Backbone as JSON, one array per atom type, in Angstrom:
{
  "sequence": "XXXXXXXXXXXXXXXXXXXXXXXXXXXXXXXXXXXXXXXXXXXXXXXXXXXXXXXXXXXXXXXXXXXXXXXXXXXXXXXXXXXXXXXXXXXXXXXXXXXXXXXXXXXXXXXXXXXXXXXXXXXXXXXXXXXXXXXXXXXXXXXXXXXXXXXXXXXXXXXXXXXXXXXXXXXXXXXXXXXXXXXXXXXXXXXXXXXXXXXXXXXXXXXXXXXXXXXXXXXXXXXXXXXXXXXXXXXXXXXXXXXXXXXXXXXXXXXXXXXXXXXXXXXX",
  "N": [[87.62, 112.95, 75.08], [90.9, 112.0, 75.81], [93.4, 111.58, 78.25], [96.84, 111.3, 79.06], [99.27, 110.87, 81.45], [102.78, 111.2, 82.12], [104.67, 109.39, 84.24], [107.36, 109.45, 84.51], [108.45, 111.68, 83.38], [107.99, 115.23, 83.03], [105.46, 115.67, 81.54], [102.5, 115.59, 79.44], [100.14, 113.84, 77.49], [97.53, 114.42, 75.17], [94.55, 113.35, 73.72], [92.04, 113.95, 71.4], [89.03, 112.96, 70.1], [87.06, 113.4, 67.36], [83.91, 113.47, 65.61], [81.8, 114.08, 62.95], [78.69, 113.42, 62.8], [76.09, 114.21, 62.66], [74.48, 116.45, 60.63], [73.34, 119.24, 58.75], [72.42, 121.01, 55.73], [74.92, 123.24, 54.51], [76.87, 122.31, 56.19], [77.05, 119.6, 55.96], [79.02, 119.25, 54.13], [81.28, 119.27, 55.49], [83.37, 120.38, 58.17], [85.83, 122.67, 59.51], [88.07, 121.79, 61.99], [89.67, 122.68, 65.0], [91.92, 121.97, 67.6], [93.02, 122.91, 70.73], [95.17, 122.87, 73.6], [94.39, 124.01, 76.76], [95.67, 125.42, 79.79], [95.49, 126.02, 83.29], [97.64, 126.86, 84.95], [101.23, 126.53, 84.89], [101.76, 124.94, 82.6], [102.74, 124.09, 79.44], [102.1, 124.09, 76.05], [103.61, 121.89, 73.77], [103.41, 120.44, 71.43], [101.1, 121.04, 68.98], [98.2, 120.02, 67.43], [97.48, 120.18, 63.9], [94.89, 122.02, 62.2], [91.98, 120.22, 61.05], [89.95, 118.89, 58.48], [86.78, 117.92, 59.1], [84.87, 115.41, 57.85], [81.42, 114.78, 56.95], [80.09, 111.87, 58.49], [78.97, 108.57, 59.33], [80.14, 106.72, 60.88], [83.17, 106.11, 62.74], [86.01, 108.34, 63.42], [87.98, 111.34, 63.76], [91.28, 111.93, 64.9], [92.93, 114.01, 67.19], [96.0, 114.88, 68.47], [97.97, 116.13, 71.14], [100.75, 117.51, 72.88], [101.82, 118.44, 76.11], [103.86, 120.21, 78.46], [105.27, 120.5, 81.8], [107.27, 122.78, 82.72], [110.43, 123.28, 84.49], [111.32, 122.57, 87.98], [109.85, 122.63, 90.26], [107.01, 121.61, 92.4], [104.13, 121.41, 90.79], [100.74, 122.26, 90.2], [98.21, 121.69, 87.87], [95.59, 122.2, 85.44], [94.78, 120.9, 82.76], [92.81, 121.29, 79.79], [90.95, 120.53, 76.85], [90.32, 122.69, 74.13], [87.99, 123.23, 71.71], [87.5, 124.36, 68.35], [85.16, 124.9, 65.91], [84.64, 125.44, 62.59], [82.55, 126.43, 60.0], [80.98, 127.4, 56.97], [79.55, 129.33, 58.06], [79.47, 132.61, 59.69], [80.33, 132.82, 62.39], [82.45, 131.0, 64.43], [82.15, 127.93, 66.28], [83.12, 127.66, 69.54], [84.25, 125.57, 72.09], [84.61, 123.9, 75.27], [86.08, 120.83, 75.85], [85.21, 118.02, 77.59], [85.91, 117.29, 81.13], [88.12, 119.25, 83.22], [91.34, 118.11, 83.88], [92.92, 117.07, 86.92], [96.12, 117.55, 87.56], [99.32, 116.77, 88.86], [102.69, 117.74, 88.74], [105.97, 116.91, 89.5], [109.35, 117.08, 90.74], [110.52, 115.66, 92.82], [113.2, 114.61, 94.87], [114.56, 111.33, 94.77], [112.22, 110.11, 94.04], [111.49, 108.39, 91.51], [112.96, 109.06, 88.23], [115.42, 111.72, 87.71], [114.28, 113.49, 86.01], [111.7, 114.01, 86.75], [108.06, 113.8, 87.0], [104.55, 113.21, 86.25], [101.25, 112.99, 87.69], [97.81, 112.0, 88.17], [96.63, 113.58, 90.67], [94.46, 113.5, 92.39], [93.47, 110.98, 92.34], [93.3, 107.89, 94.07], [95.55, 105.44, 94.2], [95.8, 101.8, 94.1], [97.35, 99.41, 96.01], [98.32, 96.17, 95.41], [98.52, 93.1, 97.11], [99.46, 89.77, 97.17], [98.18, 86.69, 98.36], [98.96, 84.47, 97.11], [101.41, 84.65, 96.12], [104.63, 83.46, 96.48], [106.7, 84.98, 97.41], [105.69, 86.98, 99.02], [103.6, 86.07, 100.52], [103.19, 85.74, 103.29], [103.22, 88.33, 104.36], [101.0, 89.33, 103.02], [98.93, 87.79, 104.04], [99.03, 88.57, 106.75], [98.37, 91.32, 106.53], [95.76, 91.05, 105.44], [94.52, 89.81, 107.69], [94.72, 91.9, 109.55], [93.19, 93.93, 108.34], [90.72, 92.83, 108.61], [90.26, 92.43, 111.27], [91.19, 94.47, 113.03], [90.06, 97.37, 114.78], [89.49, 99.38, 112.97], [89.29, 99.16, 109.44], [91.85, 99.59, 108.04], [92.97, 101.07, 105.09], [91.4, 99.5, 103.48], [89.45, 99.54, 100.81], [86.14, 100.78, 100.64], [85.5, 99.79, 103.13], [87.03, 100.91, 105.11], [89.22, 103.77, 106.02], [91.45, 105.29, 103.67], [95.01, 104.73, 103.44], [97.73, 106.89, 104.36], [100.49, 108.26, 102.93], [103.81, 108.57, 104.23], [107.0, 110.18, 104.12], [108.76, 110.78, 106.02], [111.54, 110.11, 107.71], [112.13, 109.8, 110.43], [109.57, 109.55, 111.57], [108.85, 107.16, 110.36], [110.72, 105.4, 111.44], [109.95, 105.65, 114.15], [107.33, 104.57, 114.03], [107.86, 101.92, 113.33], [109.32, 101.04, 115.62], [107.44, 101.38, 117.71], [105.43, 99.66, 116.85], [106.53, 97.19, 116.97], [107.34, 96.81, 119.58], [106.61, 94.93, 121.47], [107.44, 92.59, 120.38], [109.43, 89.55, 120.2], [112.76, 89.6, 121.36], [116.03, 88.6, 121.18], [115.06, 88.25, 117.69], [113.27, 85.35, 116.51], [115.1, 82.83, 114.69], [115.35, 83.51, 111.2], [113.06, 85.04, 111.12], [111.09, 88.11, 111.15], [109.7, 91.22, 112.42], [106.62, 92.24, 111.36], [104.49, 94.92, 110.5], [101.25, 96.52, 110.57], [98.93, 99.08, 110.21], [101.19, 100.08, 107.57], [104.58, 101.1, 108.39], [105.41, 103.23, 106.87], [103.37, 105.07, 106.69], [101.03, 107.57, 107.81], [99.27, 106.52, 109.48], [100.57, 104.7, 111.02], [101.95, 102.86, 113.89], [103.02, 104.6, 115.93], [101.43, 106.81, 115.91], [98.96, 105.82, 116.07], [96.96, 103.73, 117.93], [95.59, 101.54, 117.03], [96.67, 98.96, 115.67], [98.51, 96.25, 114.15], [100.9, 93.66, 114.79], [103.17, 91.1, 113.72], [105.15, 88.15, 113.78], [106.9, 87.1, 110.96], [108.15, 85.43, 107.99], [111.39, 86.45, 107.39], [112.66, 87.04, 104.98], [110.58, 87.35, 103.19], [109.33, 89.57, 104.33], [111.26, 91.6, 103.94], [111.46, 91.57, 101.16], [108.88, 92.33, 100.4], [108.7, 95.01, 101.16], [111.02, 96.23, 99.97], [111.21, 95.29, 97.27], [108.66, 95.32, 96.16], [106.69, 97.19, 97.42], [108.12, 99.65, 97.67], [109.06, 100.29, 94.95], [106.54, 100.53, 93.87], [105.41, 102.71, 95.22], [107.13, 104.61, 94.04], [106.51, 104.42, 91.26], [103.91, 105.32, 91.25], [104.34, 107.84, 92.17], [103.96, 108.67, 94.88], [103.73, 111.14, 97.25], [104.44, 112.97, 100.29], [101.68, 112.71, 102.45], [99.97, 111.78, 100.41], [97.3, 109.62, 99.45], [96.29, 106.16, 99.55], [95.08, 102.82, 98.62], [94.96, 99.43, 99.96], [94.89, 96.28, 98.65], [94.08, 92.95, 99.09], [94.84, 89.93, 97.48], [93.17, 87.0, 97.42], [93.11, 83.34, 97.77], [91.39, 81.3, 95.36], [87.86, 80.65, 95.67], [87.09, 77.93, 97.87], [89.66, 77.04, 98.03], [92.63, 76.57, 100.05], [92.3, 77.78, 103.42], [93.0, 80.63, 105.5], [96.34, 80.71, 106.87], [97.39, 78.73, 109.75], [99.04, 80.01, 111.51], [98.28, 82.58, 111.94], [96.74, 84.91, 114.22], [93.72, 84.08, 116.16], [90.7, 84.85, 114.55], [88.86, 87.86, 115.17], [86.55, 88.5, 114.05]],
  "CA": [[89.01, 113.35, 75.32], [91.73, 111.0, 76.56], [94.59, 112.14, 78.77], [97.89, 110.38, 79.5], [100.37, 111.55, 82.09], [104.0, 110.45, 82.15], [105.2, 109.4, 85.62], [108.82, 109.55, 84.45], [108.83, 112.95, 82.82], [106.96, 116.27, 83.35], [104.73, 115.91, 80.32], [101.21, 114.99, 79.32], [99.59, 113.68, 76.15], [96.07, 114.57, 75.13], [93.96, 112.91, 72.49], [90.68, 114.33, 71.23], [88.41, 112.22, 68.95], [85.82, 114.15, 66.91], [83.2, 112.91, 64.5], [80.61, 114.85, 62.49], [77.73, 112.39, 62.46], [74.75, 114.81, 62.41], [74.72, 117.7, 59.96], [72.37, 119.66, 57.69], [72.83, 122.12, 54.89], [76.36, 123.33, 54.06], [77.73, 121.62, 57.19], [77.26, 118.23, 55.48], [80.24, 119.26, 53.29], [82.42, 119.12, 56.4], [83.76, 121.59, 58.94], [87.27, 122.7, 59.88], [88.16, 121.66, 63.44], [91.01, 122.96, 65.62], [91.95, 121.63, 69.01], [94.16, 123.46, 71.5], [95.12, 122.53, 75.04], [94.48, 125.16, 77.65], [95.99, 125.08, 81.17], [95.32, 127.07, 84.26], [98.99, 127.31, 85.33], [102.4, 125.63, 84.84], [101.57, 123.99, 81.52], [103.19, 124.69, 78.19], [101.9, 123.2, 74.86], [104.79, 121.67, 73.0], [103.0, 119.97, 70.11], [99.72, 121.36, 68.72], [97.73, 119.33, 66.18], [97.03, 121.14, 62.91], [93.45, 121.97, 61.88], [91.59, 119.09, 60.2], [88.58, 118.97, 57.92], [85.95, 116.82, 59.57], [83.85, 115.13, 56.93], [80.22, 114.13, 57.5], [80.24, 110.42, 58.43], [78.09, 107.93, 60.28], [80.99, 105.88, 61.72], [84.58, 106.51, 62.75], [86.34, 109.61, 64.02], [89.29, 111.91, 63.46], [92.01, 112.02, 66.11], [93.83, 115.12, 67.42], [96.92, 114.6, 69.55], [98.72, 117.23, 71.55], [101.63, 117.27, 74.01], [102.09, 119.64, 76.95], [104.9, 120.01, 79.41], [105.3, 121.32, 82.94], [108.64, 123.1, 82.85], [110.98, 123.54, 85.81], [111.5, 121.47, 88.92], [109.03, 122.81, 91.45], [105.87, 120.86, 92.39], [103.12, 122.29, 90.17], [99.38, 121.69, 90.0], [97.64, 122.26, 86.71], [94.28, 121.63, 85.06], [94.7, 120.99, 81.32], [91.56, 120.99, 79.13], [90.96, 120.76, 75.4], [89.35, 123.7, 73.58], [87.65, 122.87, 70.32], [86.92, 125.33, 67.53], [84.54, 124.33, 64.75], [84.37, 126.57, 61.65], [81.98, 126.1, 58.68], [80.8, 128.63, 56.16], [78.85, 130.36, 58.91], [80.46, 133.62, 60.08], [80.86, 132.71, 63.75], [82.8, 129.63, 64.76], [81.74, 127.4, 67.58], [84.26, 127.36, 70.46], [83.69, 124.85, 73.22], [85.53, 123.12, 76.11], [85.83, 119.36, 75.7], [85.46, 117.16, 78.76], [86.3, 117.95, 82.4], [89.46, 119.59, 83.43], [92.04, 117.1, 84.65], [93.75, 117.62, 88.05], [97.42, 116.94, 87.36], [100.48, 117.32, 89.65], [103.98, 117.41, 88.23], [106.97, 117.19, 90.52], [110.7, 116.58, 90.56], [110.94, 115.32, 94.17], [114.33, 113.73, 94.9], [114.38, 109.92, 95.1], [110.93, 109.6, 93.54], [111.65, 108.25, 90.06], [114.12, 109.73, 87.64], [115.63, 113.18, 88.02], [113.44, 114.26, 85.08], [110.43, 114.23, 87.38], [106.96, 113.11, 86.4], [103.19, 113.76, 86.56], [100.19, 112.01, 88.05], [96.47, 112.58, 88.5], [96.87, 113.53, 92.11], [93.17, 113.19, 93.17], [93.15, 109.51, 92.21], [93.95, 107.07, 95.04], [95.91, 104.17, 93.59], [95.58, 100.6, 94.96], [98.5, 98.5, 96.11], [97.87, 94.78, 95.53], [99.39, 92.08, 97.71], [98.8, 88.47, 96.86], [98.47, 85.5, 99.23], [99.38, 83.35, 96.23], [102.83, 84.97, 95.76], [105.46, 82.86, 97.55], [107.65, 85.98, 97.9], [105.11, 87.96, 99.91], [102.34, 85.53, 100.95], [102.95, 85.94, 104.76], [102.88, 89.68, 104.53], [99.65, 89.52, 102.51], [97.98, 87.17, 105.02], [98.97, 89.42, 107.91], [97.56, 92.5, 106.16], [94.41, 90.55, 105.38], [94.01, 89.6, 109.01], [94.59, 93.2, 110.16], [92.04, 94.61, 107.72], [89.45, 92.19, 108.99], [90.14, 92.25, 112.72], [91.4, 95.65, 113.8], [88.83, 98.17, 114.96], [89.3, 100.05, 111.67], [89.79, 98.38, 108.29], [92.8, 100.58, 107.43], [93.4, 100.88, 103.72], [90.55, 98.58, 102.7], [88.46, 100.42, 100.13], [84.76, 100.39, 100.9], [85.28, 99.31, 104.46], [87.76, 101.82, 106.05], [89.84, 104.94, 105.38], [92.72, 105.09, 102.9], [96.28, 104.99, 104.1], [98.32, 108.16, 104.01], [101.94, 108.0, 102.8], [104.79, 109.5, 104.83], [108.37, 109.97, 103.75], [109.42, 111.28, 107.16], [112.33, 108.94, 108.15], [111.98, 109.7, 111.87], [108.25, 108.99, 111.83], [108.87, 105.76, 109.92], [111.45, 104.64, 112.51], [109.03, 105.59, 115.39], [106.24, 103.63, 113.73], [108.38, 100.49, 113.44], [109.67, 100.78, 116.97], [106.29, 101.26, 118.48], [104.59, 98.51, 116.41], [107.25, 95.86, 117.27], [107.91, 96.9, 120.91], [106.3, 93.68, 122.21], [107.97, 91.41, 119.6], [110.52, 88.88, 120.89], [114.12, 90.13, 121.05], [116.27, 88.66, 119.74], [114.04, 87.66, 116.85], [113.46, 83.98, 116.13], [115.85, 82.7, 113.42], [114.61, 83.55, 109.96], [111.78, 85.78, 111.21], [111.18, 89.53, 111.56], [108.42, 91.76, 112.9], [105.82, 92.91, 110.35], [103.47, 95.79, 111.14], [100.23, 97.09, 109.73], [99.31, 99.81, 108.98], [102.61, 100.16, 107.26], [105.34, 102.15, 109.04], [105.53, 104.33, 105.91], [102.1, 105.8, 106.61], [100.67, 108.38, 108.98], [98.4, 105.59, 110.33], [101.43, 103.8, 111.71], [101.74, 102.64, 115.34], [103.42, 105.7, 116.81], [100.34, 107.8, 115.9], [97.69, 105.14, 116.0], [96.99, 102.53, 118.76], [94.87, 100.44, 116.41], [97.67, 98.39, 114.69], [98.82, 94.83, 114.34], [102.27, 93.2, 114.44], [103.27, 89.63, 113.72], [106.44, 87.62, 113.3], [106.78, 86.4, 109.67], [109.39, 85.12, 107.3], [112.18, 87.73, 107.24], [112.98, 87.3, 103.58], [109.37, 87.84, 102.6], [109.09, 90.94, 104.86], [112.18, 92.5, 103.27], [111.1, 91.61, 99.74], [107.65, 93.11, 100.17], [108.94, 96.44, 101.27], [112.05, 96.64, 99.07], [111.04, 94.94, 95.88], [107.27, 95.46, 95.77], [105.99, 98.44, 97.76], [108.96, 100.83, 97.38], [108.92, 100.6, 93.55], [105.14, 100.9, 93.62], [105.37, 104.1, 95.62], [107.82, 105.42, 93.03], [105.77, 104.44, 90.03], [102.73, 106.16, 91.45], [104.82, 109.15, 92.66], [103.24, 109.03, 96.14], [104.51, 112.05, 98.01], [103.94, 113.14, 101.65], [100.24, 112.88, 102.59], [99.18, 111.16, 99.36], [96.56, 108.55, 99.99], [96.22, 104.95, 98.69], [94.38, 101.66, 99.15], [95.64, 98.19, 99.97], [93.94, 95.17, 98.3], [94.65, 91.57, 99.27], [94.4, 88.95, 96.57], [92.98, 85.76, 98.16], [92.97, 82.19, 96.93], [90.01, 81.12, 94.81], [86.87, 80.03, 96.61], [87.21, 76.52, 97.98], [91.07, 76.68, 98.24], [93.05, 76.53, 101.48], [91.92, 78.92, 104.22], [94.14, 81.39, 106.08], [97.27, 79.85, 107.57], [97.05, 78.59, 111.19], [99.93, 80.75, 112.39], [97.62, 83.87, 112.19], [95.92, 84.92, 115.45], [92.36, 83.8, 115.89], [89.9, 85.97, 113.98], [87.97, 88.48, 116.06], [85.37, 88.85, 113.28]],
  "C": [[89.71, 112.3, 76.17], [92.98, 111.76, 77.02], [95.53, 111.11, 79.28], [98.98, 111.19, 80.23], [101.59, 110.62, 82.13], [104.58, 110.51, 83.54], [106.69, 109.46, 85.67], [109.36, 110.79, 83.76], [107.65, 113.99, 83.04], [106.2, 116.61, 82.03], [103.41, 115.13, 80.3], [100.86, 114.87, 77.82], [98.12, 113.71, 76.16], [95.64, 114.1, 73.73], [92.48, 113.23, 72.47], [90.14, 113.59, 70.01], [87.09, 112.92, 68.58], [85.24, 113.46, 65.69], [81.98, 113.73, 64.18], [79.61, 113.85, 61.98], [76.3, 112.89, 62.33], [75.04, 116.19, 61.79], [73.57, 117.95, 58.98], [72.96, 120.78, 56.93], [74.28, 122.04, 54.51], [77.25, 122.55, 54.98], [78.0, 120.2, 56.75], [78.52, 118.13, 54.6], [81.45, 119.13, 54.18], [82.66, 120.44, 57.11], [85.26, 121.54, 59.28], [87.34, 122.77, 61.39], [89.57, 121.94, 63.86], [90.87, 122.61, 67.07], [93.21, 122.2, 69.64], [94.01, 123.05, 72.93], [95.34, 123.78, 75.86], [94.8, 124.74, 79.09], [95.81, 126.28, 82.05], [96.67, 127.67, 84.62], [99.99, 126.18, 84.95], [102.22, 124.5, 83.78], [101.85, 124.72, 80.22], [102.94, 123.75, 77.03], [103.2, 123.1, 74.11], [104.56, 121.17, 71.6], [101.49, 120.24, 69.99], [99.27, 120.74, 67.41], [97.21, 120.4, 65.16], [95.52, 121.03, 62.69], [93.14, 120.8, 60.95], [90.19, 119.32, 59.69], [87.86, 117.71, 58.35], [84.83, 116.53, 58.53], [82.6, 114.59, 57.61], [80.33, 112.61, 57.33], [79.28, 109.87, 59.49], [78.89, 107.07, 61.2], [82.41, 106.48, 61.75], [84.78, 107.88, 63.37], [87.71, 110.06, 63.54], [89.99, 112.2, 64.83], [92.97, 113.26, 66.1], [94.73, 114.86, 68.65], [97.78, 115.82, 69.87], [99.58, 116.85, 72.74], [101.78, 118.6, 74.82], [103.18, 119.24, 78.0], [104.73, 120.94, 80.65], [106.79, 121.64, 83.22], [109.09, 123.38, 84.28], [111.11, 122.34, 86.71], [110.61, 121.6, 90.12], [107.77, 121.87, 91.31], [104.72, 121.77, 91.93], [101.79, 121.52, 90.03], [98.74, 122.42, 88.79], [96.32, 121.57, 86.32], [94.14, 121.75, 83.53], [93.29, 120.63, 80.8], [91.68, 121.29, 77.67], [89.89, 121.77, 75.0], [89.21, 123.45, 72.12], [87.08, 124.04, 69.6], [86.42, 124.7, 66.23], [84.17, 125.47, 63.82], [83.78, 125.96, 60.36], [81.91, 127.33, 57.9], [80.08, 129.72, 56.92], [79.9, 131.39, 59.41], [81.04, 133.4, 61.43], [81.2, 131.25, 64.07], [82.27, 129.22, 66.11], [83.04, 127.05, 68.39], [83.7, 126.71, 71.69], [84.83, 124.15, 73.93], [85.11, 121.65, 76.04], [86.17, 118.66, 77.01], [85.86, 117.97, 80.01], [87.79, 118.29, 82.44], [90.16, 118.5, 84.29], [92.88, 117.74, 85.74], [95.09, 116.89, 88.01], [98.47, 117.62, 88.27], [101.79, 116.82, 88.99], [105.03, 117.83, 89.25], [108.34, 116.58, 90.14], [111.34, 116.26, 91.95], [112.11, 114.38, 94.13], [113.95, 112.34, 95.37], [112.93, 109.43, 94.87], [111.0, 109.5, 91.97], [112.88, 108.95, 89.55], [114.21, 111.22, 87.9], [114.79, 114.09, 87.13], [112.04, 114.61, 85.65], [109.33, 113.46, 86.74], [105.65, 113.73, 86.84], [102.26, 112.64, 86.91], [98.86, 112.76, 88.18], [96.32, 112.47, 90.07], [95.55, 113.29, 92.96], [92.84, 111.75, 93.17], [93.94, 108.78, 93.28], [94.27, 105.72, 94.45], [95.77, 103.02, 94.62], [96.8, 99.75, 94.85], [98.04, 97.1, 96.34], [98.95, 93.92, 96.15], [98.68, 90.74, 97.58], [99.2, 87.38, 97.88], [98.97, 84.36, 98.43], [100.8, 83.59, 95.8], [103.74, 84.47, 96.83], [106.49, 83.86, 98.07], [107.08, 86.96, 98.95], [103.85, 87.4, 100.63], [102.13, 85.79, 102.51], [102.62, 87.37, 105.09], [101.38, 89.93, 104.12], [98.65, 88.96, 103.52], [97.86, 88.03, 106.27], [98.14, 90.71, 107.67], [96.07, 92.13, 106.09], [93.72, 90.45, 106.74], [93.75, 90.99, 109.71], [93.4, 93.96, 109.62], [90.7, 94.06, 108.16], [89.26, 92.08, 110.49], [90.5, 93.5, 113.59], [90.1, 96.44, 113.91], [88.43, 98.9, 113.64], [89.96, 99.26, 110.56], [90.73, 99.3, 107.46], [93.19, 100.14, 106.0], [92.46, 100.0, 102.85], [89.37, 99.42, 102.1], [87.01, 99.86, 100.32], [84.44, 99.97, 102.31], [85.98, 100.28, 105.49], [88.43, 102.92, 105.28], [91.07, 104.53, 104.6], [93.9, 105.3, 103.8], [96.92, 106.26, 103.59], [99.84, 108.04, 104.04], [102.74, 109.06, 103.57], [106.14, 109.15, 104.33], [109.31, 110.45, 104.81], [110.17, 110.1, 107.79], [112.18, 108.71, 109.67], [110.63, 109.11, 112.22], [108.23, 107.51, 111.44], [109.6, 104.87, 110.97], [110.6, 104.53, 113.81], [107.92, 104.62, 115.21], [106.71, 102.18, 113.89], [108.7, 100.15, 114.88], [108.46, 100.53, 117.86], [105.46, 100.0, 118.14], [105.21, 97.22, 116.91], [107.83, 95.92, 118.72], [107.7, 95.6, 121.69], [106.84, 92.45, 121.55], [109.15, 90.87, 120.34], [111.84, 89.47, 120.43], [115.1, 89.26, 121.86], [115.14, 87.94, 118.96], [114.3, 86.17, 116.62], [114.25, 83.83, 114.83], [114.97, 82.71, 112.19], [113.33, 84.35, 109.97], [112.08, 87.25, 111.49], [109.77, 90.02, 111.83], [107.82, 92.53, 111.72], [104.76, 93.7, 111.03], [102.47, 96.24, 110.07], [99.28, 97.89, 110.62], [100.79, 99.99, 108.81], [103.29, 101.3, 108.03], [105.49, 103.37, 108.13], [104.26, 105.1, 105.72], [101.87, 106.59, 107.93], [99.75, 107.64, 109.92], [99.22, 104.6, 111.08], [101.27, 103.84, 113.21], [102.11, 103.74, 116.26], [102.36, 106.79, 116.89], [98.97, 107.18, 116.02], [97.71, 103.84, 116.82], [96.32, 101.31, 118.13], [95.75, 99.83, 115.31], [97.84, 96.92, 115.02], [100.26, 94.6, 114.06], [102.22, 91.69, 114.49], [104.66, 89.26, 113.22], [106.14, 86.79, 112.02], [108.11, 86.1, 109.08], [110.18, 86.39, 106.92], [112.45, 88.03, 105.81], [111.76, 87.85, 102.87], [109.04, 89.34, 103.07], [110.0, 91.94, 104.17], [111.77, 92.66, 101.8], [109.86, 92.45, 99.51], [107.91, 94.6, 100.22], [109.92, 96.94, 100.24], [111.77, 96.42, 97.6], [109.6, 95.13, 95.33], [106.74, 96.85, 96.08], [106.82, 99.67, 97.44], [108.88, 101.19, 95.87], [107.5, 101.05, 93.2], [104.94, 102.34, 94.06], [105.97, 105.02, 94.55], [107.02, 105.54, 91.74], [104.58, 105.34, 90.12], [102.99, 107.57, 92.01], [104.05, 109.54, 93.9], [104.16, 109.9, 97.02], [103.92, 112.12, 99.43], [102.42, 113.44, 101.59], [99.41, 112.35, 101.42], [98.55, 109.89, 99.91], [96.5, 107.35, 98.99], [95.48, 103.85, 99.42], [95.26, 100.42, 99.12], [94.64, 97.07, 99.67], [94.69, 93.87, 98.42], [94.01, 90.59, 98.28], [94.34, 87.56, 97.31], [92.91, 84.59, 97.23], [91.57, 82.08, 96.41], [89.08, 80.42, 95.84], [87.11, 78.49, 96.63], [88.66, 76.09, 98.2], [91.38, 76.77, 99.73], [92.68, 77.86, 102.14], [93.23, 79.63, 104.7], [95.06, 80.46, 106.88], [97.02, 79.84, 109.08], [98.0, 79.38, 112.06], [99.35, 82.17, 112.67], [96.89, 83.81, 113.52], [94.5, 84.52, 115.18], [91.57, 85.01, 115.44], [89.01, 86.51, 115.05], [86.64, 88.84, 115.32], [84.16, 88.0, 113.75]]
}
């Protein structure tokens, strides 16, 4: 079974692939298969595939596609699963659940994507990639890389530290920025601004967490990373309050230039 959620609409697509590759007796003539999508709550089937005759075969498969929607505008949690019914000439059909139930959240939170809302697999922690090779964000990426390797905790670095936790609380975001950059020079040097990590848009930010880093970097890159990269990424992944995510830094290939000399000395 394959599932696809739409992050720009409150709907889900399900595909089930079935193949009859082992059969004896009358079953070798084929069986009639029906696939229905069952949900625990807040899920309405909108397109149900018709029954299909599954022939006996040694390769290939037959595909069943179904659409479901999560109506309304509230934040709903649902667990769609495919139910398969197989009917041959035997009197009792085989009814079985296919695959694990998916954990899906559909929401219409304001300012998170289009007004039509969207759905995500909410137990999955997405990864935000920042590249040291991107001239638009390289200084931010290097700062995050340094922080993940030198702070007491490797915030957001999968396999080394805890995930970051998204906040949309504007006051908390302001407090995080203020605390992180309290020691930064004022006024700022021309063309530079204060960058903080963990990000101010997380619950691990400086106002709640003394284990943080700040650094003066190129102001245009700092703005571009937050406005043009991370904010749309938050929206695409529909990260709501307390949703968790990872941060991965893309480094130059082995043997290329090392970290820039403007970074603080490594404590590693």
